[in-house]
Amino acid sequence: MEKQENVARIDLGGSEIITMIDAQQIWVSISQVCKAIGLNWTSQQKKIANDAVLSREVRFVKLRFGFAERKELYLPLELMQGWLFTIDLRRIYDDKV
């Protein structure tokens, strides 16, 4: 895990996932996890928005990378398993996952 202030980059099967660390918890970029495991990001964002628990816990965060700024959806690390359990494995596009 490479740390840069409150941002850490972790490797997930060869894909870089950006996490944020604050005083209370670790936050994981949902769009980057979707990309890493071959999921459609838009459908997962809708699924999270419609989930009674996950929708209350997500946060959008703007991060600056050089001159670019990205707005990403983050979930607390402790809720990642709950979200991953909702995924239908037939929707994963990458056969290697």
mmCIF file of N, CA, C and O in Angstrom:
data_model
loop_
_atom_site.group_PDB
_atom_site.id
_atom_site.type_symbol
_atom_site.label_atom_id
_atom_site.label_comp_id
_atom_site.label_asym_id
_atom_site.label_seq_id
_atom_site.Cartn_x
_atom_site.Cartn_y
_atom_site.Cartn_z
ATOM 1 N N MET A 1 0.848 -1.168 0.000
ATOM 2 C CA MET A 1 0.000 0.000 0.000
ATOM 3 C C MET A 1 0.897 1.236 0.000
ATOM 4 O O MET A 1 1.715 1.400 0.874
ATOM 5 N N GLU A 2 0.734 2.080 -0.999
ATOM 6 C CA GLU A 2 1.525 3.299 -1.117
ATOM 7 C C GLU A 2 0.704 4.463 -0.563
ATOM 8 O O GLU A 2 -0.408 4.707 -1.000
ATOM 9 N N LYS A 3 1.241 5.178 0.397
ATOM 10 C CA LYS A 3 0.493 6.265 1.019
ATOM 11 C C LYS A 3 0.972 7.619 0.502
ATOM 12 O O LYS A 3 2.148 7.837 0.302
ATOM 13 N N GLN A 4 0.040 8.518 0.299
ATOM 14 C CA GLN A 4 0.327 9.885 -0.091
ATOM 15 C C GLN A 4 -0.677 10.745 0.654
ATOM 16 O O GLN A 4 -1.829 10.845 0.268
ATOM 17 N N GLU A 5 -0.254 11.339 1.758
ATOM 18 C CA GLU A 5 -1.131 12.067 2.673
ATOM 19 C C GLU A 5 -2.242 11.137 3.142
ATOM 20 O O GLU A 5 -1.969 10.129 3.745
ATOM 21 N N ASN A 6 -3.512 11.452 2.818
ATOM 22 C CA ASN A 6 -4.604 10.593 3.279
ATOM 23 C C ASN A 6 -5.089 9.646 2.185
ATOM 24 O O ASN A 6 -6.139 9.067 2.288
ATOM 25 N N VAL A 7 -4.300 9.489 1.121
ATOM 26 C CA VAL A 7 -4.650 8.610 0.013
ATOM 27 C C VAL A 7 -3.678 7.443 -0.021
ATOM 28 O O VAL A 7 -2.480 7.618 0.151
ATOM 29 N N ALA A 8 -4.221 6.251 -0.214
ATOM 30 C CA ALA A 8 -3.372 5.064 -0.357
ATOM 31 C C ALA A 8 -3.775 4.349 -1.635
ATOM 32 O O ALA A 8 -4.946 4.293 -1.986
ATOM 33 N N ARG A 9 -2.798 3.826 -2.338
ATOM 34 C CA ARG A 9 -3.046 3.058 -3.556
ATOM 35 C C ARG A 9 -2.728 1.598 -3.266
ATOM 36 O O ARG A 9 -1.656 1.296 -2.767
ATOM 37 N N ILE A 10 -3.680 0.726 -3.562
ATOM 38 C CA ILE A 10 -3.467 -0.701 -3.349
ATOM 39 C C ILE A 10 -3.632 -1.436 -4.681
ATOM 40 O O ILE A 10 -4.295 -0.950 -5.586
ATOM 41 N N ASP A 11 -3.033 -2.585 -4.789
ATOM 42 C CA ASP A 11 -3.108 -3.385 -5.995
ATOM 43 C C ASP A 11 -4.202 -4.434 -5.826
ATOM 44 O O ASP A 11 -4.229 -5.160 -4.842
ATOM 45 N N LEU A 12 -5.104 -4.500 -6.800
ATOM 46 C CA LEU A 12 -6.155 -5.512 -6.813
ATOM 47 C C LEU A 12 -6.069 -6.236 -8.146
ATOM 48 O O LEU A 12 -6.576 -5.764 -9.153
ATOM 49 N N GLY A 13 -5.354 -7.335 -8.166
ATOM 50 C CA GLY A 13 -5.206 -8.117 -9.384
ATOM 51 C C GLY A 13 -4.571 -7.361 -10.535
ATOM 52 O O GLY A 13 -4.960 -7.527 -11.675
ATOM 53 N N GLY A 14 -3.617 -6.487 -10.227
ATOM 54 C CA GLY A 14 -2.939 -5.716 -11.259
ATOM 55 C C GLY A 14 -3.565 -4.363 -11.534
ATOM 56 O O GLY A 14 -3.043 -3.591 -12.331
ATOM 57 N N SER A 15 -4.683 -4.058 -10.905
ATOM 58 C CA SER A 15 -5.331 -2.749 -11.056
ATOM 59 C C SER A 15 -5.117 -1.931 -9.796
ATOM 60 O O SER A 15 -5.180 -2.460 -8.691
ATOM 61 N N GLU A 16 -4.867 -0.651 -9.994
ATOM 62 C CA GLU A 16 -4.665 0.242 -8.849
ATOM 63 C C GLU A 16 -6.011 0.734 -8.330
ATOM 64 O O GLU A 16 -6.834 1.234 -9.081
ATOM 65 N N ILE A 17 -6.225 0.560 -7.036
ATOM 66 C CA ILE A 17 -7.440 1.017 -6.368
ATOM 67 C C ILE A 17 -7.026 2.110 -5.388
ATOM 68 O O ILE A 17 -6.128 1.913 -4.573
ATOM 69 N N ILE A 18 -7.704 3.244 -5.471
ATOM 70 C CA ILE A 18 -7.389 4.344 -4.565
ATOM 71 C C ILE A 18 -8.296 4.253 -3.348
ATOM 72 O O ILE A 18 -9.509 4.088 -3.462
ATOM 73 N N THR A 19 -7.690 4.339 -2.195
ATOM 74 C CA THR A 19 -8.437 4.378 -0.946
ATOM 75 C C THR A 19 -8.111 5.686 -0.238
ATOM 76 O O THR A 19 -7.059 6.275 -0.456
ATOM 77 N N MET A 20 -9.026 6.122 0.577
ATOM 78 C CA MET A 20 -8.805 7.317 1.401
ATOM 79 C C MET A 20 -8.852 6.891 2.855
ATOM 80 O O MET A 20 -9.650 6.037 3.232
ATOM 81 N N ILE A 21 -8.009 7.500 3.628
ATOM 82 C CA ILE A 21 -7.954 7.170 5.040
ATOM 83 C C ILE A 21 -8.245 8.441 5.820
ATOM 84 O O ILE A 21 -7.591 9.463 5.623
ATOM 85 N N ASP A 22 -9.253 8.384 6.687
ATOM 86 C CA ASP A 22 -9.499 9.506 7.581
ATOM 87 C C ASP A 22 -9.338 9.024 9.013
ATOM 88 O O ASP A 22 -8.952 7.880 9.244
ATOM 89 N N ALA A 23 -9.627 9.849 9.949
ATOM 90 C CA ALA A 23 -9.397 9.504 11.354
ATOM 91 C C ALA A 23 -10.231 8.315 11.815
ATOM 92 O O ALA A 23 -9.857 7.634 12.763
ATOM 93 N N GLN A 24 -11.344 8.071 11.140
ATOM 94 C CA GLN A 24 -12.259 7.050 11.616
ATOM 95 C C GLN A 24 -12.243 5.757 10.808
ATOM 96 O O GLN A 24 -12.486 4.687 11.341
ATOM 97 N N GLN A 25 -11.991 5.836 9.481
ATOM 98 C CA GLN A 25 -12.065 4.619 8.683
ATOM 99 C C GLN A 25 -11.345 4.744 7.346
ATOM 100 O O GLN A 25 -10.866 5.805 6.985
ATOM 101 N N ILE A 26 -11.345 3.631 6.629
ATOM 102 C CA ILE A 26 -10.757 3.560 5.291
ATOM 103 C C ILE A 26 -11.910 3.550 4.292
ATOM 104 O O ILE A 26 -12.880 2.810 4.461
ATOM 105 N N TRP A 27 -11.789 4.362 3.237
ATOM 106 C CA TRP A 27 -12.808 4.480 2.204
ATOM 107 C C TRP A 27 -12.245 3.933 0.894
ATOM 108 O O TRP A 27 -11.113 4.222 0.542
ATOM 109 N N VAL A 28 -13.054 3.163 0.148
ATOM 110 C CA VAL A 28 -12.599 2.501 -1.072
ATOM 111 C C VAL A 28 -13.389 3.032 -2.276
ATOM 112 O O VAL A 28 -14.615 3.149 -2.219
ATOM 113 N N SER A 29 -12.675 3.317 -3.367
ATOM 114 C CA SER A 29 -13.297 3.809 -4.599
ATOM 115 C C SER A 29 -14.082 2.684 -5.275
ATOM 116 O O SER A 29 -13.511 1.691 -5.719
ATOM 117 N N ILE A 30 -15.393 2.856 -5.380
ATOM 118 C CA ILE A 30 -16.247 1.833 -5.973
ATOM 119 C C ILE A 30 -16.016 1.718 -7.483
ATOM 120 O O ILE A 30 -15.968 0.620 -8.026
ATOM 121 N N SER A 31 -15.863 2.847 -8.155
ATOM 122 C CA SER A 31 -15.675 2.778 -9.619
ATOM 123 C C SER A 31 -14.398 2.036 -9.975
ATOM 124 O O SER A 31 -14.359 1.289 -10.959
ATOM 125 N N GLN A 32 -13.361 2.198 -9.182
ATOM 126 C CA GLN A 32 -12.107 1.512 -9.477
ATOM 127 C C GLN A 32 -12.192 0.016 -9.183
ATOM 128 O O GLN A 32 -11.593 -0.784 -9.892
ATOM 129 N N VAL A 33 -12.932 -0.355 -8.164
ATOM 130 C CA VAL A 33 -13.140 -1.790 -7.901
ATOM 131 C C VAL A 33 -13.947 -2.398 -9.046
ATOM 132 O O VAL A 33 -13.623 -3.482 -9.529
ATOM 133 N N CYS A 34 -14.983 -1.682 -9.501
ATOM 134 C CA CYS A 34 -15.782 -2.178 -10.626
ATOM 135 C C CYS A 34 -14.910 -2.396 -11.856
ATOM 136 O O CYS A 34 -15.011 -3.433 -12.520
ATOM 137 N N LYS A 35 -14.065 -1.435 -12.146
ATOM 138 C CA LYS A 35 -13.172 -1.555 -13.305
ATOM 139 C C LYS A 35 -12.226 -2.741 -13.132
ATOM 140 O O LYS A 35 -11.997 -3.503 -14.071
ATOM 141 N N ALA A 36 -11.696 -2.921 -11.930
ATOM 142 C CA ALA A 36 -10.725 -3.990 -11.679
ATOM 143 C C ALA A 36 -11.327 -5.381 -11.826
ATOM 144 O O ALA A 36 -10.646 -6.308 -12.266
ATOM 145 N N ILE A 37 -12.600 -5.546 -11.471
ATOM 146 C CA ILE A 37 -13.194 -6.885 -11.542
ATOM 147 C C ILE A 37 -14.142 -7.053 -12.723
ATOM 148 O O ILE A 37 -14.774 -8.090 -12.865
ATOM 149 N N GLY A 38 -14.246 -6.023 -13.566
ATOM 150 C CA GLY A 38 -15.028 -6.146 -14.786
ATOM 151 C C GLY A 38 -16.516 -5.969 -14.613
ATOM 152 O O GLY A 38 -17.304 -6.647 -15.263
ATOM 153 N N LEU A 39 -16.921 -5.047 -13.746
ATOM 154 C CA LEU A 39 -18.341 -4.766 -13.533
ATOM 155 C C LEU A 39 -18.734 -3.454 -14.191
ATOM 156 O O LEU A 39 -17.915 -2.545 -14.314
ATOM 157 N N ASN A 40 -19.995 -3.342 -14.552
ATOM 158 C CA ASN A 40 -20.531 -2.106 -15.083
ATOM 159 C C ASN A 40 -20.705 -1.126 -13.927
ATOM 160 O O ASN A 40 -21.504 -1.357 -13.022
ATOM 161 N N TRP A 41 -19.969 -0.031 -13.983
ATOM 162 C CA TRP A 41 -19.966 0.947 -12.897
ATOM 163 C C TRP A 41 -21.327 1.602 -12.714
ATOM 164 O O TRP A 41 -21.815 1.777 -11.595
ATOM 165 N N THR A 42 -21.993 1.963 -13.797
ATOM 166 C CA THR A 42 -23.268 2.675 -13.708
ATOM 167 C C THR A 42 -24.326 1.847 -12.988
ATOM 168 O O THR A 42 -25.045 2.358 -12.131
ATOM 169 N N SER A 43 -24.425 0.576 -13.329
ATOM 170 C CA SER A 43 -25.429 -0.268 -12.673
ATOM 171 C C SER A 43 -25.114 -0.475 -11.198
ATOM 172 O O SER A 43 -26.022 -0.540 -10.363
ATOM 173 N N GLN A 44 -23.830 -0.560 -10.850
ATOM 174 C CA GLN A 44 -23.463 -0.721 -9.439
ATOM 175 C C GLN A 44 -23.750 0.559 -8.642
ATOM 176 O O GLN A 44 -24.166 0.498 -7.498
ATOM 177 N N GLN A 45 -23.539 1.714 -9.270
ATOM 178 C CA GLN A 45 -23.845 2.977 -8.599
ATOM 179 C C GLN A 45 -25.343 3.064 -8.299
ATOM 180 O O GLN A 45 -25.739 3.461 -7.204
ATOM 181 N N LYS A 46 -26.181 2.644 -9.252
ATOM 182 C CA LYS A 46 -27.633 2.640 -9.032
ATOM 183 C C LYS A 46 -28.015 1.662 -7.934
ATOM 184 O O LYS A 46 -28.867 1.945 -7.098
ATOM 185 N N LYS A 47 -27.377 0.476 -7.950
ATOM 186 C CA LYS A 47 -27.673 -0.536 -6.936
ATOM 187 C C LYS A 47 -27.345 -0.004 -5.537
ATOM 188 O O LYS A 47 -28.127 -0.159 -4.603
ATOM 189 N N ILE A 48 -26.200 0.650 -5.405
ATOM 190 C CA ILE A 48 -25.801 1.207 -4.106
ATOM 191 C C ILE A 48 -26.763 2.315 -3.684
ATOM 192 O O ILE A 48 -27.163 2.396 -2.519
ATOM 193 N N ALA A 49 -27.171 3.153 -4.626
ATOM 194 C CA ALA A 49 -28.101 4.251 -4.316
ATOM 195 C C ALA A 49 -29.450 3.728 -3.844
ATOM 196 O O ALA A 49 -30.133 4.383 -3.052
ATOM 197 N N ASN A 50 -29.854 2.544 -4.318
ATOM 198 C CA ASN A 50 -31.144 1.963 -3.937
ATOM 199 C C ASN A 50 -31.073 1.060 -2.707
ATOM 200 O O ASN A 50 -32.103 0.583 -2.251
ATOM 201 N N ASP A 51 -29.880 0.832 -2.191
ATOM 202 C CA ASP A 51 -29.713 -0.025 -1.021
ATOM 203 C C ASP A 51 -29.893 0.806 0.248
ATOM 204 O O ASP A 51 -29.267 1.854 0.415
ATOM 205 N N ALA A 52 -30.739 0.326 1.163
ATOM 206 C CA ALA A 52 -31.067 1.088 2.373
ATOM 207 C C ALA A 52 -29.850 1.360 3.257
ATOM 208 O O ALA A 52 -29.748 2.424 3.865
ATOM 209 N N VAL A 53 -28.931 0.424 3.348
ATOM 210 C CA VAL A 53 -27.754 0.594 4.208
ATOM 211 C C VAL A 53 -26.629 1.309 3.470
ATOM 212 O O VAL A 53 -26.095 2.312 3.935
ATOM 213 N N LEU A 54 -26.268 0.805 2.295
ATOM 214 C CA LEU A 54 -25.126 1.351 1.565
ATOM 215 C C LEU A 54 -25.338 2.804 1.164
ATOM 216 O O LEU A 54 -24.409 3.608 1.218
ATOM 217 N N SER A 55 -26.558 3.161 0.766
ATOM 218 C CA SER A 55 -26.814 4.533 0.306
ATOM 219 C C SER A 55 -26.598 5.567 1.404
ATOM 220 O O SER A 55 -26.253 6.713 1.119
ATOM 221 N N ARG A 56 -26.765 5.174 2.651
ATOM 222 C CA ARG A 56 -26.555 6.121 3.770
ATOM 223 C C ARG A 56 -25.085 6.296 4.094
ATOM 224 O O ARG A 56 -24.706 7.266 4.732
ATOM 225 N N GLU A 57 -24.255 5.357 3.670
ATOM 226 C CA GLU A 57 -22.856 5.355 4.088
ATOM 227 C C GLU A 57 -21.872 5.808 3.018
ATOM 228 O O GLU A 57 -20.703 5.995 3.308
ATOM 229 N N VAL A 58 -22.302 5.967 1.763
ATOM 230 C CA VAL A 58 -21.377 6.361 0.695
ATOM 231 C C VAL A 58 -21.048 7.844 0.791
ATOM 232 O O VAL A 58 -21.775 8.615 1.416
ATOM 233 N N ARG A 59 -19.967 8.208 0.154
ATOM 234 C CA ARG A 59 -19.628 9.627 0.026
ATOM 235 C C ARG A 59 -18.940 9.855 -1.311
ATOM 236 O O ARG A 59 -18.217 9.014 -1.796
ATOM 237 N N PHE A 60 -19.253 11.000 -1.898
ATOM 238 C CA PHE A 60 -18.548 11.436 -3.100
ATOM 239 C C PHE A 60 -17.394 12.308 -2.646
ATOM 240 O O PHE A 60 -17.553 13.172 -1.790
ATOM 241 N N VAL A 61 -16.229 12.062 -3.230
ATOM 242 C CA VAL A 61 -15.026 12.789 -2.840
ATOM 243 C C VAL A 61 -14.325 13.271 -4.106
ATOM 244 O O VAL A 61 -14.209 12.528 -5.077
ATOM 245 N N LYS A 62 -13.877 14.521 -4.083
ATOM 246 C CA LYS A 62 -13.070 15.062 -5.177
ATOM 247 C C LYS A 62 -11.608 14.892 -4.816
ATOM 248 O O LYS A 62 -11.169 15.314 -3.756
ATOM 249 N N LEU A 63 -10.870 14.241 -5.697
ATOM 250 C CA LEU A 63 -9.437 14.063 -5.508
ATOM 251 C C LEU A 63 -8.704 14.710 -6.666
ATOM 252 O O LEU A 63 -9.143 14.634 -7.809
ATOM 253 N N ARG A 64 -7.580 15.327 -6.372
ATOM 254 C CA ARG A 64 -6.771 15.964 -7.403
ATOM 255 C C ARG A 64 -5.559 15.082 -7.701
ATOM 256 O O ARG A 64 -4.862 14.663 -6.797
ATOM 257 N N PHE A 65 -5.357 14.798 -8.991
ATOM 258 C CA PHE A 65 -4.217 14.027 -9.459
ATOM 259 C C PHE A 65 -3.496 14.879 -10.497
ATOM 260 O O PHE A 65 -3.938 14.967 -11.635
ATOM 261 N N GLY A 66 -2.413 15.510 -10.087
ATOM 262 C CA GLY A 66 -1.723 16.438 -10.983
ATOM 263 C C GLY A 66 -2.636 17.616 -11.260
ATOM 264 O O GLY A 66 -3.090 18.297 -10.358
ATOM 265 N N PHE A 67 -2.959 17.817 -12.536
ATOM 266 C CA PHE A 67 -3.853 18.919 -12.915
ATOM 267 C C PHE A 67 -5.304 18.480 -13.029
ATOM 268 O O PHE A 67 -6.195 19.294 -13.207
ATOM 269 N N ALA A 68 -5.537 17.182 -12.952
ATOM 270 C CA ALA A 68 -6.893 16.655 -13.110
ATOM 271 C C ALA A 68 -7.572 16.486 -11.760
ATOM 272 O O ALA A 68 -6.929 16.221 -10.749
ATOM 273 N N GLU A 69 -8.882 16.644 -11.762
ATOM 274 C CA GLU A 69 -9.666 16.442 -10.551
ATOM 275 C C GLU A 69 -10.764 15.435 -10.880
ATOM 276 O O GLU A 69 -11.418 15.534 -11.916
ATOM 277 N N ARG A 70 -10.926 14.440 -10.023
ATOM 278 C CA ARG A 70 -11.946 13.415 -10.228
ATOM 279 C C ARG A 70 -12.879 13.368 -9.024
ATOM 280 O O ARG A 70 -12.441 13.465 -7.886
ATOM 281 N N LYS A 71 -14.156 13.172 -9.319
ATOM 282 C CA LYS A 71 -15.148 12.971 -8.274
ATOM 283 C C LYS A 71 -15.479 11.488 -8.269
ATOM 284 O O LYS A 71 -15.912 10.938 -9.285
ATOM 285 N N GLU A 72 -15.243 10.839 -7.153
ATOM 286 C CA GLU A 72 -15.419 9.386 -7.059
ATOM 287 C C GLU A 72 -16.366 9.030 -5.912
ATOM 288 O O GLU A 72 -16.438 9.732 -4.915
ATOM 289 N N LEU A 73 -17.037 7.905 -6.069
ATOM 290 C CA LEU A 73 -17.921 7.374 -5.033
ATOM 291 C C LEU A 73 -17.122 6.409 -4.167
ATOM 292 O O LEU A 73 -16.472 5.496 -4.687
ATOM 293 N N TYR A 74 -17.167 6.602 -2.868
ATOM 294 C CA TYR A 74 -16.421 5.769 -1.925
ATOM 295 C C TYR A 74 -17.359 5.126 -0.920
ATOM 296 O O TYR A 74 -18.330 5.731 -0.479
ATOM 297 N N LEU A 75 -17.025 3.887 -0.575
ATOM 298 C CA LEU A 75 -17.721 3.137 0.482
ATOM 299 C C LEU A 75 -16.723 2.851 1.591
ATOM 300 O O LEU A 75 -15.544 2.607 1.312
ATOM 301 N N PRO A 76 -17.180 2.822 2.839
ATOM 302 C CA PRO A 76 -16.265 2.408 3.906
ATOM 303 C C PRO A 76 -15.812 0.963 3.680
ATOM 304 O O PRO A 76 -16.599 0.116 3.250
ATOM 305 N N LEU A 77 -14.564 0.695 3.975
ATOM 306 C CA LEU A 77 -14.009 -0.649 3.797
ATOM 307 C C LEU A 77 -14.854 -1.699 4.509
ATOM 308 O O LEU A 77 -15.082 -2.785 3.971
ATOM 309 N N GLU A 78 -15.377 -1.366 5.665
ATOM 310 C CA GLU A 78 -16.157 -2.336 6.447
ATOM 311 C C GLU A 78 -17.456 -2.747 5.747
ATOM 312 O O GLU A 78 -18.037 -3.776 6.086
ATOM 313 N N LEU A 79 -17.923 -1.976 4.765
ATOM 314 C CA LEU A 79 -19.148 -2.330 4.040
ATOM 315 C C LEU A 79 -18.885 -2.960 2.674
ATOM 316 O O LEU A 79 -19.822 -3.337 1.971
ATOM 317 N N MET A 80 -17.617 -3.075 2.293
ATOM 318 C CA MET A 80 -17.286 -3.628 0.985
ATOM 319 C C MET A 80 -17.794 -5.059 0.817
ATOM 320 O O MET A 80 -18.319 -5.411 -0.235
ATOM 321 N N GLN A 81 -17.659 -5.882 1.837
ATOM 322 C CA GLN A 81 -18.139 -7.265 1.725
ATOM 323 C C GLN A 81 -19.639 -7.308 1.494
ATOM 324 O O GLN A 81 -20.119 -8.099 0.691
ATOM 325 N N GLY A 82 -20.377 -6.460 2.187
ATOM 326 C CA GLY A 82 -21.824 -6.410 2.004
ATOM 327 C C GLY A 82 -22.192 -6.075 0.570
ATOM 328 O O GLY A 82 -23.087 -6.691 -0.016
ATOM 329 N N TRP A 83 -21.490 -5.097 -0.019
ATOM 330 C CA TRP A 83 -21.744 -4.732 -1.412
ATOM 331 C C TRP A 83 -21.328 -5.873 -2.345
ATOM 332 O O TRP A 83 -22.074 -6.245 -3.251
ATOM 333 N N LEU A 84 -20.153 -6.453 -2.128
ATOM 334 C CA LEU A 84 -19.670 -7.518 -3.006
ATOM 335 C C LEU A 84 -20.590 -8.743 -2.990
ATOM 336 O O LEU A 84 -20.750 -9.415 -4.007
ATOM 337 N N PHE A 85 -21.215 -9.011 -1.850
ATOM 338 C CA PHE A 85 -22.128 -10.153 -1.775
ATOM 339 C C PHE A 85 -23.390 -9.945 -2.613
ATOM 340 O O PHE A 85 -24.083 -10.897 -2.940
ATOM 341 N N THR A 86 -23.695 -8.703 -2.984
ATOM 342 C CA THR A 86 -24.890 -8.441 -3.789
ATOM 343 C C THR A 86 -24.644 -8.642 -5.283
ATOM 344 O O THR A 86 -25.581 -8.595 -6.069
ATOM 345 N N ILE A 87 -23.404 -8.858 -5.669
ATOM 346 C CA ILE A 87 -23.056 -8.934 -7.086
ATOM 347 C C ILE A 87 -23.335 -10.325 -7.641
ATOM 348 O O ILE A 87 -22.888 -11.333 -7.094
ATOM 349 N N ASP A 88 -24.062 -10.359 -8.744
ATOM 350 C CA ASP A 88 -24.327 -11.594 -9.469
ATOM 351 C C ASP A 88 -23.072 -11.908 -10.288
ATOM 352 O O ASP A 88 -22.671 -11.117 -11.147
ATOM 353 N N LEU A 89 -22.427 -13.015 -10.020
ATOM 354 C CA LEU A 89 -21.170 -13.358 -10.683
ATOM 355 C C LEU A 89 -21.289 -13.438 -12.204
ATOM 356 O O LEU A 89 -20.312 -13.260 -12.920
ATOM 357 N N ARG A 90 -22.476 -13.641 -12.710
ATOM 358 C CA ARG A 90 -22.667 -13.684 -14.163
ATOM 359 C C ARG A 90 -22.495 -12.302 -14.791
ATOM 360 O O ARG A 90 -22.342 -12.189 -15.995
ATOM 361 N N ARG A 91 -22.501 -11.251 -13.982
ATOM 362 C CA ARG A 91 -22.352 -9.886 -14.503
ATOM 363 C C ARG A 91 -20.894 -9.433 -14.586
ATOM 364 O O ARG A 91 -20.617 -8.360 -15.079
ATOM 365 N N ILE A 92 -19.980 -10.243 -14.091
ATOM 366 C CA ILE A 92 -18.566 -9.899 -14.145
ATOM 367 C C ILE A 92 -18.045 -10.241 -15.536
ATOM 368 O O ILE A 92 -18.149 -11.384 -15.978
ATOM 369 N N TYR A 93 -17.499 -9.224 -16.209
ATOM 370 C CA TYR A 93 -17.070 -9.382 -17.604
ATOM 371 C C TYR A 93 -15.696 -10.008 -17.749
ATOM 372 O O TYR A 93 -15.357 -10.508 -18.803
ATOM 373 N N ASP A 94 -14.907 -9.985 -16.706
ATOM 374 C CA ASP A 94 -13.536 -10.478 -16.789
ATOM 375 C C ASP A 94 -13.499 -11.921 -16.309
ATOM 376 O O ASP A 94 -13.750 -12.212 -15.148
ATOM 377 N N ASP A 95 -13.182 -12.845 -17.187
ATOM 378 C CA ASP A 95 -13.145 -14.275 -16.845
ATOM 379 C C ASP A 95 -12.063 -14.610 -15.832
ATOM 380 O O ASP A 95 -12.095 -15.651 -15.198
ATOM 381 N N LYS A 96 -11.056 -13.738 -15.680
ATOM 382 C CA LYS A 96 -9.956 -14.005 -14.766
ATOM 383 C C LYS A 96 -10.315 -13.752 -13.311
ATOM 384 O O LYS A 96 -9.611 -14.171 -12.415
ATOM 385 N N VAL A 97 -11.427 -13.066 -13.074
ATOM 386 C CA VAL A 97 -11.824 -12.723 -11.695
ATOM 387 C C VAL A 97 -12.509 -13.891 -11.049
ATOM 388 O O VAL A 97 -13.306 -14.560 -11.598
#
